[in-house]
Short mmCIF file of C-alpha atoms in Angstrom, two decimals:
data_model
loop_
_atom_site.label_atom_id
_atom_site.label_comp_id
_atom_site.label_asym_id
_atom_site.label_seq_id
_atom_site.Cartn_x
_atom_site.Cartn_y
_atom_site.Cartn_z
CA UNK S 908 103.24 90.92 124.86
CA UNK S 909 100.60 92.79 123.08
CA UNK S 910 100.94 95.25 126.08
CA UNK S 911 104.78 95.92 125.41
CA UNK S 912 103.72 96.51 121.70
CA UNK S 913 101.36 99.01 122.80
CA UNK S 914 103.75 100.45 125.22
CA UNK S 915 106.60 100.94 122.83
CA UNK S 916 104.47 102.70 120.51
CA UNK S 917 103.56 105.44 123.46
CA UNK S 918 107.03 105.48 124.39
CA UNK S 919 108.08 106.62 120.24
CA UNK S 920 105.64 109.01 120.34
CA UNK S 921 106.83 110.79 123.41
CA UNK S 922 110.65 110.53 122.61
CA UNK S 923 110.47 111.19 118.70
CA UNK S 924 111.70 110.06 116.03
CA UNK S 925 115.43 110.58 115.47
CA UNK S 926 114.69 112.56 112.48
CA UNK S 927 117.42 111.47 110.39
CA UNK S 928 115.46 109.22 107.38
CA UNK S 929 116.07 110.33 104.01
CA UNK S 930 112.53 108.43 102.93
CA UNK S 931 109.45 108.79 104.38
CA UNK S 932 108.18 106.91 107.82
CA UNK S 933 105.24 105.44 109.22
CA UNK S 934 103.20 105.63 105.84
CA UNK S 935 101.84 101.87 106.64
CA UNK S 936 98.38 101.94 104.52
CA UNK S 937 98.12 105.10 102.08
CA UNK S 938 94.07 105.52 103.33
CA UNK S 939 96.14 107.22 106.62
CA UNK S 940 96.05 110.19 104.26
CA UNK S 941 94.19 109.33 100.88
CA UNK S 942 95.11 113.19 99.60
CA UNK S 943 98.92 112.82 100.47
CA UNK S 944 99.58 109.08 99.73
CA UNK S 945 96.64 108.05 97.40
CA UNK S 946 96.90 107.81 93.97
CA UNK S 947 94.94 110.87 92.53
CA UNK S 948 92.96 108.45 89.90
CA UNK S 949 90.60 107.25 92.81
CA UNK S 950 91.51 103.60 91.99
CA UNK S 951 91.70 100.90 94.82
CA UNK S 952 93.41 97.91 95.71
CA UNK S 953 92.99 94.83 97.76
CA UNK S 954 95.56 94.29 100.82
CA UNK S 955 95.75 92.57 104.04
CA UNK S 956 95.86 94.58 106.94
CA UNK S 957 96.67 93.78 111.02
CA UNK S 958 93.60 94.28 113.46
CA UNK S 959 95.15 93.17 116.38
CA UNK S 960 97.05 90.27 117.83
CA UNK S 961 95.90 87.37 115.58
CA UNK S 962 93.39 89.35 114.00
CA UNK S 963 94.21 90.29 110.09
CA UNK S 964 92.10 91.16 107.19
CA UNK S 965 91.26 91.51 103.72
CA UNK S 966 90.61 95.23 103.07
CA UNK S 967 89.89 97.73 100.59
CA UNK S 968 92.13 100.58 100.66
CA UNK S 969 93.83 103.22 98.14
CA UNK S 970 95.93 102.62 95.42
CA UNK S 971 99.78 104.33 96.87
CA UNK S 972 101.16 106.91 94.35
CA UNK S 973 104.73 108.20 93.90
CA UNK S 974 105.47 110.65 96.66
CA UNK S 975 109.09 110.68 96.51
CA UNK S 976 111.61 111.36 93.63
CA UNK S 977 113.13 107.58 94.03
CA UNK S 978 109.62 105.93 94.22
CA UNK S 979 108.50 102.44 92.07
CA UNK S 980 104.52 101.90 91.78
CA UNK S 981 104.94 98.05 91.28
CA UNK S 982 101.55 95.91 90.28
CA UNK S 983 102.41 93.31 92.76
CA UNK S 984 102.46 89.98 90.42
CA UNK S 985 103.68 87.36 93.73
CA UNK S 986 103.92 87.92 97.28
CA UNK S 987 103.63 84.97 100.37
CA UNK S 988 103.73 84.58 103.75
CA UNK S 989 106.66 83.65 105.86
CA UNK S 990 107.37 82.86 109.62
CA UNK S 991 108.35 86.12 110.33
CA UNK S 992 104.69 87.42 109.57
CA UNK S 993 103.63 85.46 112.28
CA UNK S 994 105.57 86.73 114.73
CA UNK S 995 103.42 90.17 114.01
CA UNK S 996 100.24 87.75 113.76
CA UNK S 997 101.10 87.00 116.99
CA UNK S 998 101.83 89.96 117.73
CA UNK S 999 104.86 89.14 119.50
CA UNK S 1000 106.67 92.40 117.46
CA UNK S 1001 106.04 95.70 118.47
CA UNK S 1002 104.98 99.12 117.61
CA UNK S 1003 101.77 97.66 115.24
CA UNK S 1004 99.12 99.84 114.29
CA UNK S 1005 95.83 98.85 113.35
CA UNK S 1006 95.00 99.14 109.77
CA UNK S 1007 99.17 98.32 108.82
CA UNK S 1008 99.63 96.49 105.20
CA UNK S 1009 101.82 93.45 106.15
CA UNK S 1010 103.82 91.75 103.84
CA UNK S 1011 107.99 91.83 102.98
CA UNK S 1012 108.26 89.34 100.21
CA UNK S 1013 107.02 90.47 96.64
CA UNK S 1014 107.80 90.75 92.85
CA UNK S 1015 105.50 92.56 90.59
CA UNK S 1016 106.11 94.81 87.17
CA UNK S 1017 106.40 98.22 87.12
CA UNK S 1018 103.67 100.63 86.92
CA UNK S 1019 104.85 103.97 87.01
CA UNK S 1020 108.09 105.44 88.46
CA UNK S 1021 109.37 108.54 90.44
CA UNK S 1022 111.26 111.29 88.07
CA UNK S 1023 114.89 110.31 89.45
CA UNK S 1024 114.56 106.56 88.89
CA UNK S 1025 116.30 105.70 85.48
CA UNK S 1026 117.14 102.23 85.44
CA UNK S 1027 113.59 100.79 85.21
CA UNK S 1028 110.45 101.75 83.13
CA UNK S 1029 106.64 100.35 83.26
CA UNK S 1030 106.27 97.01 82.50
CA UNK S 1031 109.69 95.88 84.25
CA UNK S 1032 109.75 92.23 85.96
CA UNK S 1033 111.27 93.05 89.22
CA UNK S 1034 111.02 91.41 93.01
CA UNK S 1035 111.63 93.77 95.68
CA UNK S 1036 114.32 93.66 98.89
CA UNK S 1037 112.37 93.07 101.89
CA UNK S 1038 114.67 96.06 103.46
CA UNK S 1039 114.70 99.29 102.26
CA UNK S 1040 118.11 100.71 101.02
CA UNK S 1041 119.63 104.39 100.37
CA UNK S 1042 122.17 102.93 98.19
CA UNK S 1043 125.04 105.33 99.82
CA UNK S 1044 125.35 105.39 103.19
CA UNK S 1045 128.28 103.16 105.11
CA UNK S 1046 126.01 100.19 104.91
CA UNK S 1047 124.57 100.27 101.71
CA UNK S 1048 128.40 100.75 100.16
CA UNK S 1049 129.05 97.45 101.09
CA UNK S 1050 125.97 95.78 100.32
CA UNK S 1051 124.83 95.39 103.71
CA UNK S 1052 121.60 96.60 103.04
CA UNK S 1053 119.66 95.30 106.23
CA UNK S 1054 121.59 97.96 107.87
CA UNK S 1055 120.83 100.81 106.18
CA UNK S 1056 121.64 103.59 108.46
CA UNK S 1057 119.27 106.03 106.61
CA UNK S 1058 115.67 104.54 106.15
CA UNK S 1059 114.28 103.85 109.30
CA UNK S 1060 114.20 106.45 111.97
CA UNK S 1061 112.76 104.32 114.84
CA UNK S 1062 114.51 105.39 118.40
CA UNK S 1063 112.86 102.43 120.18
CA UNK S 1064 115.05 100.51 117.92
CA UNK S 1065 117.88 102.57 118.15
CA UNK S 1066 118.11 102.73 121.78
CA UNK S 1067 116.88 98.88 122.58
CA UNK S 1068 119.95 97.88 119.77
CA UNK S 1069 122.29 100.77 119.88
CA UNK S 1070 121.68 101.27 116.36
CA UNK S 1071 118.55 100.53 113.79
CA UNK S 1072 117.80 98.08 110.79
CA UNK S 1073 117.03 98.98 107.60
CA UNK S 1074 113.97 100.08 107.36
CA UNK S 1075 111.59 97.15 106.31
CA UNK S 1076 108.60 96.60 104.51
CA UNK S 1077 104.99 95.29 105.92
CA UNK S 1078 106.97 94.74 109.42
CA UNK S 1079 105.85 97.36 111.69
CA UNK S 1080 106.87 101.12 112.67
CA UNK S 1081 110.08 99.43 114.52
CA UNK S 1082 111.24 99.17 111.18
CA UNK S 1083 109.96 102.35 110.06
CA UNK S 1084 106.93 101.73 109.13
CA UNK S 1085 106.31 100.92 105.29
CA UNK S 1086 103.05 99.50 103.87
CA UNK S 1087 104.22 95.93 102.95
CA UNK S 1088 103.47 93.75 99.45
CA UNK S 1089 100.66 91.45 100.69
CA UNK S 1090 98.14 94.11 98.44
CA UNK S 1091 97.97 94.75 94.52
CA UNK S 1092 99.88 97.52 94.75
CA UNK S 1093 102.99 98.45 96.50
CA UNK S 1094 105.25 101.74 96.63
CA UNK S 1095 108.85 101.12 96.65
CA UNK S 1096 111.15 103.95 98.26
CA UNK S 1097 114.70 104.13 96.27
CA UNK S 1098 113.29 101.67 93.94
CA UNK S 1099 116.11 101.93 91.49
CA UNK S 1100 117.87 100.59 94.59
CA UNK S 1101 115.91 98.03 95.95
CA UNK S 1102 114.23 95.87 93.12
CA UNK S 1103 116.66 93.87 90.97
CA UNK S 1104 115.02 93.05 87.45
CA UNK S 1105 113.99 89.12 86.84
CA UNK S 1106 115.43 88.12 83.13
CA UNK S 1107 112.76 86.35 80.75
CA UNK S 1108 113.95 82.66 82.37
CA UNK S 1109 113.01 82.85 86.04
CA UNK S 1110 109.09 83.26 86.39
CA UNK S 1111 107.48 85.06 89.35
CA UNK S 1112 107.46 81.74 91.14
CA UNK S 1113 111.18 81.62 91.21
CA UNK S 1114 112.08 84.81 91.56
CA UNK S 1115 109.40 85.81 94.11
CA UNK S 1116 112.14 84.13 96.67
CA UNK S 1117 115.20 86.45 95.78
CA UNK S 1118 113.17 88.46 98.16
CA UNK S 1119 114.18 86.90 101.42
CA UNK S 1120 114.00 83.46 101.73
CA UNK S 1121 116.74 82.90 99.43
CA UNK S 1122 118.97 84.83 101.08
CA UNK S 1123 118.37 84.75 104.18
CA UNK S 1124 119.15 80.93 104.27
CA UNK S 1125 122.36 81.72 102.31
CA UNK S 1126 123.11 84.30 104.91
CA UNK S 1127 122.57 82.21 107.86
CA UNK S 1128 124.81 79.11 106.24
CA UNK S 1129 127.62 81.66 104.62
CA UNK S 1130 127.72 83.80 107.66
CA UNK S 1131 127.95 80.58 110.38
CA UNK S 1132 130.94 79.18 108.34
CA UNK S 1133 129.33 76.28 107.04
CA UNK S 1134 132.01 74.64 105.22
CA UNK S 1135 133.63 71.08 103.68
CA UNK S 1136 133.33 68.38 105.46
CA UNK S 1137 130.92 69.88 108.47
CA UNK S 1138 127.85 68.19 110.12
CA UNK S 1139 125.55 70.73 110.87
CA UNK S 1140 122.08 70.52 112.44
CA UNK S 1141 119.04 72.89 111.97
CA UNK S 1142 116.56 73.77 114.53
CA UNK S 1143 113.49 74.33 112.29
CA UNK S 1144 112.05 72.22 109.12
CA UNK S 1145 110.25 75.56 107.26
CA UNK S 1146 111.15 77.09 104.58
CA UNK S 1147 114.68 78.76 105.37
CA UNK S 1148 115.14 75.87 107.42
CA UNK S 1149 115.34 73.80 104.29
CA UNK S 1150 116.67 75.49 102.01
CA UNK S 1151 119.59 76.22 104.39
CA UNK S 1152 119.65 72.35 104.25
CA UNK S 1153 120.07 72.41 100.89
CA UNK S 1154 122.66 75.01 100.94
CA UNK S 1155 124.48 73.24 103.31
CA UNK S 1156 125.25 70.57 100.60
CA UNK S 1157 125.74 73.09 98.09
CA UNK S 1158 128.94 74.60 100.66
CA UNK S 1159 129.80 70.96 101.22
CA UNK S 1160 128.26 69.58 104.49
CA UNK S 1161 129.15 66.04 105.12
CA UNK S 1162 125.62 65.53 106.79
CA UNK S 1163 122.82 67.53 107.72
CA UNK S 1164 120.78 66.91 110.35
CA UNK S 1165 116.59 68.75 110.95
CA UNK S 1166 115.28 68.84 113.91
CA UNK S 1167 111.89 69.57 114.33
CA UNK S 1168 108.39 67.98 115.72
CA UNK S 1169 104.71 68.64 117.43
CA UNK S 1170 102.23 70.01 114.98
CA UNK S 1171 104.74 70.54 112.24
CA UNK S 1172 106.58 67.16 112.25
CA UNK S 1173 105.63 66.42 108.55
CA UNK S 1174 107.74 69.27 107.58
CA UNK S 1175 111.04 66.74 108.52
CA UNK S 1176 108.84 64.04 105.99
CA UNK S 1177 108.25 66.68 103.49
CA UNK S 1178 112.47 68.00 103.43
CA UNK S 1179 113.78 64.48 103.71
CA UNK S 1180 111.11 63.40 100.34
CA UNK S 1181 112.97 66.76 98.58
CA UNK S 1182 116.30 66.25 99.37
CA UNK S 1183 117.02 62.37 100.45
CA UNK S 1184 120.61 62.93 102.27
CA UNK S 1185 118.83 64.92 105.06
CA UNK S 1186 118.50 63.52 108.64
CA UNK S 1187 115.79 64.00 110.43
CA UNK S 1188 115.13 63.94 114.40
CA UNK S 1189 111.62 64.62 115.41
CA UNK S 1190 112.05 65.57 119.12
CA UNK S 1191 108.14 64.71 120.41
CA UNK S 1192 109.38 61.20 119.31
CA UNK S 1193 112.23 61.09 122.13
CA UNK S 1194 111.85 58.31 124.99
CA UNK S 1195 112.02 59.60 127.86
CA UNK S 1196 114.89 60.61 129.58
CA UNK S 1197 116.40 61.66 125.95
CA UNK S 1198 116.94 65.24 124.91
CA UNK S 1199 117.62 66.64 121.15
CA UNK S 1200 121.37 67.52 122.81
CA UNK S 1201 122.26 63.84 123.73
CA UNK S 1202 120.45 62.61 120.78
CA UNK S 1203 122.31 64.78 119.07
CA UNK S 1204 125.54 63.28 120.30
CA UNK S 1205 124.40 60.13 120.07
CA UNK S 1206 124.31 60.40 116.46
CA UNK S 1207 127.68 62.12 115.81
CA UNK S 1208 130.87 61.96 118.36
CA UNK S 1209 131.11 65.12 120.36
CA UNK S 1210 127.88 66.80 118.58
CA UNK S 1211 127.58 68.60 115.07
CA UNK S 1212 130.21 71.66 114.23
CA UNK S 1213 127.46 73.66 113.49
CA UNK S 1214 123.61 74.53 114.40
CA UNK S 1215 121.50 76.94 112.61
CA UNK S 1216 118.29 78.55 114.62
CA UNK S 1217 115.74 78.63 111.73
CA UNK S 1218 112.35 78.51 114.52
CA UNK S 1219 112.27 82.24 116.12
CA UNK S 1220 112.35 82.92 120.12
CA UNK S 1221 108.46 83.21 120.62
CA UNK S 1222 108.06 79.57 120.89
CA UNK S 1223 108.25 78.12 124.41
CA UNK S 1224 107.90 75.02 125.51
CA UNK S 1225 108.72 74.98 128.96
CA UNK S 1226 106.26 76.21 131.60
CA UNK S 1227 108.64 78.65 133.22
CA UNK S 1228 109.42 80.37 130.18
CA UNK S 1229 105.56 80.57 128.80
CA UNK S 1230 105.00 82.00 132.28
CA UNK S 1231 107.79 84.99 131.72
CA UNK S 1232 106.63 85.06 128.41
CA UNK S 1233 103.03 86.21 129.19
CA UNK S 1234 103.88 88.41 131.91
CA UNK S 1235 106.26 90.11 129.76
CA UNK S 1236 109.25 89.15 131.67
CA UNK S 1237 110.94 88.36 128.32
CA UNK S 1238 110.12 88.72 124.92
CA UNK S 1239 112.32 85.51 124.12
CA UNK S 1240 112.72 82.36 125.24
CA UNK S 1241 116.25 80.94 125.58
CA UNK S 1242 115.10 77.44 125.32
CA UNK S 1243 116.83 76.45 121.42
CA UNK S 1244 119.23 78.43 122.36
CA UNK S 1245 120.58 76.66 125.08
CA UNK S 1246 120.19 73.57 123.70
CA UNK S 1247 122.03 74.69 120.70
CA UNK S 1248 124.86 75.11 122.64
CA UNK S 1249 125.08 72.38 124.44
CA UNK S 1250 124.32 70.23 121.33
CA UNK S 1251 127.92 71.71 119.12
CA UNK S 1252 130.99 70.38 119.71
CA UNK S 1253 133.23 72.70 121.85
CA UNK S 1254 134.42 75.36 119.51
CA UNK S 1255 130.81 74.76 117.83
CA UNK S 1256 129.34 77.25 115.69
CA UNK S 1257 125.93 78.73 116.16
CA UNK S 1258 123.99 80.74 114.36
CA UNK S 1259 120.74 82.82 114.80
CA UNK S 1260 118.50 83.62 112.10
CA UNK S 1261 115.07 82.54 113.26
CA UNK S 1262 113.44 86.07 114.66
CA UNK S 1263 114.50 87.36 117.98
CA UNK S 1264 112.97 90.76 119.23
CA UNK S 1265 114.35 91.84 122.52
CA UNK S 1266 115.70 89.82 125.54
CA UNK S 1267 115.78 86.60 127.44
CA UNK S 1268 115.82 84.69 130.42
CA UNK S 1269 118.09 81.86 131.38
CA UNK S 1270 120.26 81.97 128.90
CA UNK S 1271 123.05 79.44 128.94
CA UNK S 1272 126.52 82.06 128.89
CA UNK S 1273 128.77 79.43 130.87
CA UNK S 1274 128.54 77.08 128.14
CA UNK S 1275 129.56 79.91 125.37
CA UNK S 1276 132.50 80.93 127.26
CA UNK S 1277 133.76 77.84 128.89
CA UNK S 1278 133.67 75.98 125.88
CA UNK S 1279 134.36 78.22 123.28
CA UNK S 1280 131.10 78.20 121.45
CA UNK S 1281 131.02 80.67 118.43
CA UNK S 1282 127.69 82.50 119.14
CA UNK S 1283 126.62 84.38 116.05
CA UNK S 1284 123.60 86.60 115.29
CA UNK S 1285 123.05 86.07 111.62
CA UNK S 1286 120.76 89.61 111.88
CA UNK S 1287 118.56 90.40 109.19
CA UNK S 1288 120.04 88.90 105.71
CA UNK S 1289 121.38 91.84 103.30
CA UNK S 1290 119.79 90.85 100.82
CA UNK S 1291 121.57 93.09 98.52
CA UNK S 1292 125.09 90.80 98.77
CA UNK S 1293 123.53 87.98 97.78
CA UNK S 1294 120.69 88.42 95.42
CA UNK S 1295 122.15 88.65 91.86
CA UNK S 1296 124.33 85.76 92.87
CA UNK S 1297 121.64 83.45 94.09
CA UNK S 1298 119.67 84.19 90.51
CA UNK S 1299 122.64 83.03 88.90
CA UNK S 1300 122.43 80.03 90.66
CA UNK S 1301 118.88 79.99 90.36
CA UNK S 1302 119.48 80.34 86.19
CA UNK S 1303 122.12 77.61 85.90
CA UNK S 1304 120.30 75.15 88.30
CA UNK S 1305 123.07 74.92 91.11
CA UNK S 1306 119.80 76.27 93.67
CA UNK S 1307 116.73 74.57 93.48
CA UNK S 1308 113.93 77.07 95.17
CA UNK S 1309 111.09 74.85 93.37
CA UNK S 1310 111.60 72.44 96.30
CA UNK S 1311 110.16 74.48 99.23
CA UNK S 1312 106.90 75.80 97.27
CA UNK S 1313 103.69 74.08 97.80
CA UNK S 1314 100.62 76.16 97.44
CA UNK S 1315 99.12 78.58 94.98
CA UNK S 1316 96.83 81.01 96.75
CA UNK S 1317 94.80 84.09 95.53
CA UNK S 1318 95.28 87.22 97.77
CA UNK S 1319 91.99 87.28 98.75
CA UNK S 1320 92.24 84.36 101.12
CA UNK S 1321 95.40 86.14 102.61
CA UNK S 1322 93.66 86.23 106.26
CA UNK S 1323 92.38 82.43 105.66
CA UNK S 1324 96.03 81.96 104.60
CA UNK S 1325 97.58 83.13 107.67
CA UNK S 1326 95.25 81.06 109.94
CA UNK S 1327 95.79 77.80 108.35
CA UNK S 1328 99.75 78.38 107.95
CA UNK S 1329 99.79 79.15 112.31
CA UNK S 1330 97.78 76.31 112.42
CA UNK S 1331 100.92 74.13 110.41
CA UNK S 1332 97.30 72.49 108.64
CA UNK S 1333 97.21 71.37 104.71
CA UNK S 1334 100.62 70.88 104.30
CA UNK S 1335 101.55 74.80 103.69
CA UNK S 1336 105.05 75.16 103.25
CA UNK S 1337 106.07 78.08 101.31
CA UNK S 1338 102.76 79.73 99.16
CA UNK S 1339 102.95 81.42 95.93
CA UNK S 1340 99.76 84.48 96.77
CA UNK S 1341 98.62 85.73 93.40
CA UNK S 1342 97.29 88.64 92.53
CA UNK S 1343 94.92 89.83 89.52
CA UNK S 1344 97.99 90.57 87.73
CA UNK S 1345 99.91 87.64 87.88
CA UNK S 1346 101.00 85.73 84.90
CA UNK S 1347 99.43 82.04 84.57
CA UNK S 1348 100.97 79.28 87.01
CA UNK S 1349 104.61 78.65 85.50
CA UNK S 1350 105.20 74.75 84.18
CA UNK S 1351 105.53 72.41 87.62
CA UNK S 1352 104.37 74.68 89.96
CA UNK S 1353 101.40 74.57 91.86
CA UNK S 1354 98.05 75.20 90.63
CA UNK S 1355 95.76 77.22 92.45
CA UNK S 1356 94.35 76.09 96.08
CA UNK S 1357 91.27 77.46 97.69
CA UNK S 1358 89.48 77.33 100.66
CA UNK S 1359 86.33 78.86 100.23
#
């Protein structure tokens, strides 16, 4: 895989860049150019950087300055690490560079601001959109900010797709190539666009989450069709896997069933202690002869109405597939997938939010069309229909975001951080990372964890 990484950044290079991004590209760590990107005071900044597959690193770099008339300087206050950063750990997602600042989720304040922002000023709470929005294009005019047609001029993308995400932060140059939040600084392009202001009641440890988790989870339940009176079972006990649990309820779910098992099977203990209702189905605990589909049906007549993919396609467990896997025969497996489908009841809904780069073998298209199965790709949440909702919710109480956090970390255990989360070891569900200008641990949450 690391190979068809390497080989997709060779291929950009000799086709170009489409040359139609209204914000600057592949500026991934501002010491790339310290004169053009670096703030002129000299002053540095801790961030974590990717050395290679599973390789990452605590580094010293440059402070980023404003560079653009729409740029935010924010003092990052929060970031954390989610299962899509391990998917670049892994290095399962291409086009990484050496020396790239990782990291899509973060809040901070505002330290100084481009001339043509006007809606924020220094010393602004804020968490930022893990995409990267123009605020006027097709996309962006109806909120659907993930698809930003004008921020990420990748043609890798653009041809493997036929057409290009948002551009993202800390995610590679697929999606543009932005230096992401996991640091103490980090420049936001349009940030009068893409930072929504946190009022005085939601602390960093709330609001941090506004940044994907959130609403990713709401996206994957809203967009499947989750509604009254559904049972609906969720492939993956992580973070967006339970909150989508949880927002299952909220859109009225009759049950809820996780599945999940091997070296993170105390996740299921962990979301059935947080929210009681859930079912749980650990699938290494299966006799044999017993899948998760007819375990599945077992439980409830003809299978659930819906499944949600909250894992991610790098994960095989069959031979064959780790096989095509490693040669590069496919960058996916199939495997939840197919037993997705064949675990819904016909006219089933399922939905895809867990990370899925580029193709797959085997994949089980008989079932979909001979039974009516409602395959949906949930793509990358837009963040920017949801957000101000779900801190509404967050403010009156109907969401409870409290429930998925478990560690308080200091950014410079970041690379220690992303070992031990692989590793599903101590427990790590979703981590507050502080920085040296976060605010003091907010009532009930977490105090601080360390491992050295």
């Amino acid at each position: 895989m690391a190979a068809v990484s390497q080989g997709a950044n060779y291929i950009e290079k000799a086709i170009g860049h489409t040359g139609d991004a209204v914000t600057e590209n592949d500026m991934t760590n501002p010491d790339r150019d310290r004169a053009k990107y670096g703030d002129p005071s000299g002053e540095k900044m801790k961030a974590l950087v990717w050395n290679g597959k599973n390789d990452v690193q605590m580094v010293e770099t440059s402070k980023p300055k404003v560079i653009e008339d729409r740029d935010v300087i924010l003092k990052v206050t929060g970031s954390t690490i989610c299962g899509s950063d391990l998917h670049l750990f892994h290095g399962s997602v291409v086009q990484l560079q050496k020396g790239d600042i990782l990291g899509h989720e973060f809040c901070g304040k505002v330290d100084s601001v481009g001339p043509g922002v006007k809606n924020l000023k220094e010393g602004d709470r804020v968490v930022a959109s893990f995409q990267i929005a123009c605020g006027d294009c097709m996309y962006c005019k109806r909120k659907l900010s993930s698809q930003c047609e004008r921020t990420n001029e990748n043609k890798v993308e653009n041809i493997m797709y036929g057409g290009r995400t948002a551009g993202m932060f800390g995610y590679s140059h697929f999606t543009g190539g932005f230096a992401g939040g996991q640091a103490e600084y980090a420049r936001v392009p349009y940030g009068d666009v893409n930072l929504l202001k946190l009022p005085d009641d939601i602390p960093d440890e709330k609001g941090l989450y506004l940044s994907d988790v959130l609403s990713t989870s709401w996206n994957c339940v809203v967009d499947t069709g989750v509604k009254e009176g559904d049972v609906v079972a969720i492939w993956g006990a992580g973070p967006i896997g339970q909150m989508c649990a949880q927002m299952s309820f909220i859109r009225g779910a009759k049950r809820v069933i996780v599945i999940d098992g091997g070296n993170a099977a105390w996740r299921l203990d962990l979301v059935k202690s947080k929210t009681p209702k859930v079912e749980t189905l650990n699938y290494t605990d299966l006799p044999s002869g017993t899948t998760v589909t007819s375990k599945l049906k077992e439980m409830e007549h003809g299978g659930p109405d819906v499944a949600l993919e909250c894992a991610a396609g790098e994960y095989a467990k069959g031979i064959g597939h780790k096989i095509e896997l490693a040669l590069g025969l496919e960058t996916d497996t199939s495997e939840i997938l197919n037993e997705m489908i064949t675990s819904v009841k016909s006219y089933g809904r399922v939905g895809i939010t867990g990370v899925y780069v580029g193709f797959t073998n085997h994949f089980n298209i008989g079932a979909v069309m001979e039974r009516g199965i409602r395959f949906i790709g949930n793509g990358q949440a837009p963040v920017h229909l949801y957000w101000q909702d779900l801190l509404k919710m967050l403010q009156d109480g109907s969401l409870d975001s409290s429930i998925m956090l478990s560690h308080r970390v200091n950014i410079d255990e970041m690379d220690t951080l992303y070992k031990k989360f692989d590793a599903r070891a101590d427990n790590l569900q979703k981590v507050f990372v502080q920085t040296r200008f976060s605010d003091p641990p907010a009532p009930g949450t977490p105090e601080l964890t360390s491992w050295k």
